Coordinates of C-alpha atoms in Angstrom, one line a residue:
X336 CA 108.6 113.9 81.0
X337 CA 109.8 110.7 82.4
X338 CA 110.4 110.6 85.7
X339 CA 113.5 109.4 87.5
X340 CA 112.6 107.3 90.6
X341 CA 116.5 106.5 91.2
X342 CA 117.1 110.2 91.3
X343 CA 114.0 110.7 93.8
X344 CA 115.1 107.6 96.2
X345 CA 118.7 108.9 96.4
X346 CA 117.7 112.5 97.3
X347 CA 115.4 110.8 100.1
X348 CA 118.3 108.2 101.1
X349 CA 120.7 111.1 101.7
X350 CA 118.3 113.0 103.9
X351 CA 117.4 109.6 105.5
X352 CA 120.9 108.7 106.2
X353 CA 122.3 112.2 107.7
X354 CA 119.4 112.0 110.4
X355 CA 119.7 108.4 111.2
X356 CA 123.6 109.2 111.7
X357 CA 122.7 112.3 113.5
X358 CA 120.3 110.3 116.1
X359 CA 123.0 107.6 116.8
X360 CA 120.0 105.0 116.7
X361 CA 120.8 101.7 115.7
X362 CA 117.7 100.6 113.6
X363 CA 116.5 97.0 112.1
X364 CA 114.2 96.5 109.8
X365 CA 112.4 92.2 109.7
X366 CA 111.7 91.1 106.4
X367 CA 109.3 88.1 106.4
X368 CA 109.2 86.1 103.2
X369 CA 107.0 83.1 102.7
X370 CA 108.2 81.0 99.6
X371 CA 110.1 81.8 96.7
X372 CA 108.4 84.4 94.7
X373 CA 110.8 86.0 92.0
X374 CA 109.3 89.8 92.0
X375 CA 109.2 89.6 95.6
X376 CA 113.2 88.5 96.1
X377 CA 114.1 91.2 93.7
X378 CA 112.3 93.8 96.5
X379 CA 113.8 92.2 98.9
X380 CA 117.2 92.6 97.3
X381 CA 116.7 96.1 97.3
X382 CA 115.9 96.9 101.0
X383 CA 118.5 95.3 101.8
X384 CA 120.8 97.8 99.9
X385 CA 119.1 100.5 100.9
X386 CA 119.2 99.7 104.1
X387 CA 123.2 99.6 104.2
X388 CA 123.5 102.6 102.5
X389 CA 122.0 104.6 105.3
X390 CA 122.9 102.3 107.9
X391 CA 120.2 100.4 108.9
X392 CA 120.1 96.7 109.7
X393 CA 118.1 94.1 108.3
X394 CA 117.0 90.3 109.0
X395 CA 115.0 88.1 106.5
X396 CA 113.0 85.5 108.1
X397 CA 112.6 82.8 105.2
X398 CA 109.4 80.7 105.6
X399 CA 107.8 77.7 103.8
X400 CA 105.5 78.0 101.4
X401 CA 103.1 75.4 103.0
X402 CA 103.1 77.2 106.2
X403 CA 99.8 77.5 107.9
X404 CA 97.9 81.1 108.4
X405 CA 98.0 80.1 112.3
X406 CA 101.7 79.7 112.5
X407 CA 102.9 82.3 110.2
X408 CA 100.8 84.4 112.3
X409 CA 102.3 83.3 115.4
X410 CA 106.0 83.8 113.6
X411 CA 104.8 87.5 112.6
X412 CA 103.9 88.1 116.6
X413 CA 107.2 86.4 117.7
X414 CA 109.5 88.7 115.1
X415 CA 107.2 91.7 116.4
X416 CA 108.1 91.4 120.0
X417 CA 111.8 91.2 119.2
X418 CA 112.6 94.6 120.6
X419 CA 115.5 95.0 118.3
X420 CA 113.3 95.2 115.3
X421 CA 112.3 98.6 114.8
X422 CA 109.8 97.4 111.7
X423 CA 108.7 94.5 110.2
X424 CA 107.4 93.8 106.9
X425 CA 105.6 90.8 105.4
X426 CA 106.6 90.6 101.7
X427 CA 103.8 90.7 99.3
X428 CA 102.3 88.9 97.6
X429 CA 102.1 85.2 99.3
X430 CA 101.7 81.9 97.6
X431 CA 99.1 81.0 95.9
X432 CA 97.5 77.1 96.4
X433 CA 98.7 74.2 94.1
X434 CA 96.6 74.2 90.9
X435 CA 95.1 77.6 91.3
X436 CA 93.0 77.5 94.3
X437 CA 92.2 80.0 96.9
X438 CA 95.3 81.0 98.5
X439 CA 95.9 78.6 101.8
X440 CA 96.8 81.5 104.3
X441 CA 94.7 84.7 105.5
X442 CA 97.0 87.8 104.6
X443 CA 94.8 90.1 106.2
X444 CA 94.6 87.8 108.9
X445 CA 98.6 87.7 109.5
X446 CA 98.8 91.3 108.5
X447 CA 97.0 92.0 111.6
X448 CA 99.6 90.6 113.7
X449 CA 101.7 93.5 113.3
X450 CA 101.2 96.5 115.9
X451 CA 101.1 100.1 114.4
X452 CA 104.0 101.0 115.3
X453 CA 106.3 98.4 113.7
X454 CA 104.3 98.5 110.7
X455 CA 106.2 100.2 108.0
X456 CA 103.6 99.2 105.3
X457 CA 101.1 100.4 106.8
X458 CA 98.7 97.1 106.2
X459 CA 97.8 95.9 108.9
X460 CA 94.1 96.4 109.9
X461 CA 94.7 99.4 112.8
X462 CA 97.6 100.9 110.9
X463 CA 95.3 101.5 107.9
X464 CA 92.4 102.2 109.9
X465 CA 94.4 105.4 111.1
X466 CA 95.9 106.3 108.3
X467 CA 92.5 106.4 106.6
X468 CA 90.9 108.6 109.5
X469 CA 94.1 111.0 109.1
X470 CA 95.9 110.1 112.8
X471 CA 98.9 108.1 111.5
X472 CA 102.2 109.3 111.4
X473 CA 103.1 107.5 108.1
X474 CA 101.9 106.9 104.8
X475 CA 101.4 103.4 102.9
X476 CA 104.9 103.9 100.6
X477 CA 103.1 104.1 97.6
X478 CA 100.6 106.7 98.7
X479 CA 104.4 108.5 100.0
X480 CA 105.6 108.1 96.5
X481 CA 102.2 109.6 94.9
X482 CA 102.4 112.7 97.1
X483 CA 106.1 113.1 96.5
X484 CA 105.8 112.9 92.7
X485 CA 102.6 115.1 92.3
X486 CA 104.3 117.8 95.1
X487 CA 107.9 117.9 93.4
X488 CA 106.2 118.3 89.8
X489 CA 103.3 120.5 91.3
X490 CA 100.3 118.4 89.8
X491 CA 97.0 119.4 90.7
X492 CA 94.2 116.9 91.5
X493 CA 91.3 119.0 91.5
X494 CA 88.9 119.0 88.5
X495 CA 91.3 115.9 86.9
X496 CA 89.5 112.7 85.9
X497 CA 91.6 110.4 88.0
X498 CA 91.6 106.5 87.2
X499 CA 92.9 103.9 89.6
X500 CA 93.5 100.1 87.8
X501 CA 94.2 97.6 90.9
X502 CA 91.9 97.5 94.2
X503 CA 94.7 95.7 96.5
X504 CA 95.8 96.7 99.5
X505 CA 99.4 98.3 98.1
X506 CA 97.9 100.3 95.3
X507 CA 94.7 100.6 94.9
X508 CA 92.5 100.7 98.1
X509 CA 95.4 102.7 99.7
X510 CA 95.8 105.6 96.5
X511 CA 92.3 105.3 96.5
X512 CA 92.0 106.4 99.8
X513 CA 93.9 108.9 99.9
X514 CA 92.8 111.2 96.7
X515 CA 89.3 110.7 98.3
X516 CA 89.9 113.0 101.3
X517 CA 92.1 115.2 99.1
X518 CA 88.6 115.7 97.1
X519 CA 89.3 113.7 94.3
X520 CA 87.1 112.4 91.5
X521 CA 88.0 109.0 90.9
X522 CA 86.8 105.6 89.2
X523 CA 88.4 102.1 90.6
X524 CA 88.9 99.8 88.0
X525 CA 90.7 96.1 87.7
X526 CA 92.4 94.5 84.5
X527 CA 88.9 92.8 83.6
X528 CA 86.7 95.9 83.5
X529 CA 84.7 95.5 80.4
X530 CA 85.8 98.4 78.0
X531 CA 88.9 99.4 80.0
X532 CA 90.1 101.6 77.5
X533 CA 87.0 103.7 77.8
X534 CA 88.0 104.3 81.0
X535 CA 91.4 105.0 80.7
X536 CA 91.0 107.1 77.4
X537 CA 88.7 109.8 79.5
X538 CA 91.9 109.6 82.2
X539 CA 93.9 112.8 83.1
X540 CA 95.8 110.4 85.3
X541 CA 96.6 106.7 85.0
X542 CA 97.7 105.4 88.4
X543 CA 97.9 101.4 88.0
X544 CA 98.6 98.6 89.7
X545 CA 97.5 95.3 88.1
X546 CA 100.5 93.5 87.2
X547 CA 99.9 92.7 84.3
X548 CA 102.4 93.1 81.5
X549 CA 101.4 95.4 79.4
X550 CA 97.8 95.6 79.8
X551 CA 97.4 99.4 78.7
X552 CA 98.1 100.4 75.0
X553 CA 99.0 103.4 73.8
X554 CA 95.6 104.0 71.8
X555 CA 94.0 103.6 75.6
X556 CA 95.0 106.9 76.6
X557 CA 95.0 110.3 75.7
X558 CA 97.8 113.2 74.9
X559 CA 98.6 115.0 77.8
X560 CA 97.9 112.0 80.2
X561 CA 99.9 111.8 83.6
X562 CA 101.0 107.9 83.8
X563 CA 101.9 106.3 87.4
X564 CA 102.7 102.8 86.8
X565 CA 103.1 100.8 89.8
X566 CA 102.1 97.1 88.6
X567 CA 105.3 94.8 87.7
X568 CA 105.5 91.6 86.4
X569 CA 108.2 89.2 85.6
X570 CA 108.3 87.7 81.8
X571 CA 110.9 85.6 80.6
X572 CA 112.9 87.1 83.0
X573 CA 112.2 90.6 82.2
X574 CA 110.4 93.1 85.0
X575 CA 107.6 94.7 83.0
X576 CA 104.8 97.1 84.2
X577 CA 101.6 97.8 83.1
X578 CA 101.9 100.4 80.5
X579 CA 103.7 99.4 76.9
X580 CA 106.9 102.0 77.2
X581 CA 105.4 103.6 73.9
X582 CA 102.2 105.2 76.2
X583 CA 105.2 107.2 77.4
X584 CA 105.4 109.5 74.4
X585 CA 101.9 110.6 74.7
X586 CA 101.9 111.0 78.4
X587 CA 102.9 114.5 80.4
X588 CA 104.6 112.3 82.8
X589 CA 105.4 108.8 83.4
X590 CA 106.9 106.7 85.5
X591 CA 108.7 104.0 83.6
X592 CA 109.0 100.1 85.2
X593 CA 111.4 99.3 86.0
X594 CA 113.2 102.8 87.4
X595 CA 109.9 104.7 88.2
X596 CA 108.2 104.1 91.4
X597 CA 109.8 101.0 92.7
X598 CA 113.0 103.0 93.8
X599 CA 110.7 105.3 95.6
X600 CA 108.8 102.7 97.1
X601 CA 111.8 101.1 98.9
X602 CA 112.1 104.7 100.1
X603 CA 109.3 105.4 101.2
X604 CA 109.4 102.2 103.2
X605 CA 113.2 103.6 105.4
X606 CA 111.4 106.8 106.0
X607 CA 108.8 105.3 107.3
X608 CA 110.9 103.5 109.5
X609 CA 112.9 106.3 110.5
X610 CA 109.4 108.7 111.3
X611 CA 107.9 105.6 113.6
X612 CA 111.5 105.8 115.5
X613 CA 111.0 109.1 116.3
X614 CA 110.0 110.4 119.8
X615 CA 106.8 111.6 120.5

């Protein structure tokens, strides 16, 4: 079965947009971009139509690419404390250094900058800190979009052998997290795990988030398999994910790239916003 994220987003932007309508709140959302990444201004692109079609503003704050971890901190603290916006967002991922160094700013570090309740991606340190202790109000989006899949198509963790490609903080560590206190079995991998397709052939569920194009074959898994892919990568212009489309025919479900989870995602992200408006 493949599942249709566009479907899933528009059922969630209807609901989102009758009760945003209903409140008669007047929400923003900041969208913090540092650079010119190609994936991330295709994201961006499509929070911003969301966000008109259930009536919520938006403001992109461009930034350069050589800005310092100290000021773009000090930008993401300004943009916080502008009372009109409801969230803020950094966009993922930031520039890398000339000639493939270590990256020049501190994400975490900036992250950090933005107070629980304005952060809609749950990444900041406090924000996931409560989340991971069960007392937020929200869930990272793409821990939203797991729960939303495996609730609509009733699929049960317990007893499954549950692989997770991708440690970062928007798949991995986050998924990770939360199929651990749900009593999960599960083994954290990346894209250079010796033997991946050991791994991933022993899988019930693939959930990955590498991006890398096309890193899992469709001799790496197993009939039956339950496929999220989250990882996507540009190549010669094309937005690709992690799995070759052919692992689809020998999966139960999967989530095909593009059209799978990113549409939830952007989702996930409004009703996030739209929870953290709420009144207590």
């Amino acid at each position: 079965m493949i599942i249709d994220g566009k479907k899933i987003a528009e059922e969630i932007k209807n609901s989102l947009k009758e009760e945003i309508s209903k409140s008669g709140k007047k929400l923003k959302l900041a969208i913090v971009q540092v650079g010119d990444n190609e994936v991330s201004k295709k994201f961006i692109d499509r929070k911003i139509k969301f966000a008109e079609e259930i009536g919520v503003k938006t403001r992109i704050y461009n930034l350069p690419e050589d800005i310092s971890t100290n000021k773009l901190r000090q930008k993401m603290a300004e943009i916080c404390h502008i009372k009109e916006n409801n969230g803020v967002i950094l966009q993922l991922p930031l520039p890398a250094s000339p000639a493939g160094g270590p990256k020049h700013i501190n994400t975490q570090y900036v992250l950090n900058g933005i107070i629980p309740k304005k952060d809609v991606d749950v990444l900041s340190s406090r924000a996931f800190g409560d989340f991971a202790t069960g007392r937020s109000k929200i869930l990272p989006p793409l821990v939203g979009v797991i729960k939303e899949i495996f609730e609509k198509l009733k699929v049960e963790i317990a007893d499954k052998n549950i692989v997770i490609i991708g440690k970062g903080i928007l798949v991995g560590k986050p998924i990770a997290n939360y199929l651990i206190n749900l009593g999960a079995t599960i083994s954290v991998l990346n894209s250079r795990t010796p033997n991946l397709g050991g791994y991933t052939l022993m899988a019930d569920i693939i959930i990955s988030g590498a991006g890398k194009p096309h890193l899992i074959k469709p001799d790496m898994v197993k009939d039956g398999v339950i496929i999220i892919d989250a990882g996507t990568s540009i190549k010669e212009g094309k937005i690709l994910g992690d799995m070759y489309p052919e692992v689809a025919k020998r999966a139960s479900l999967f989530t095909p790239v593009p059209g799978g989870v990113g549409p939830i995602t952007v989702a996930m992200v409004f009703k996030n916003l739209v929870v953290l408006s709420r009144k207590k």
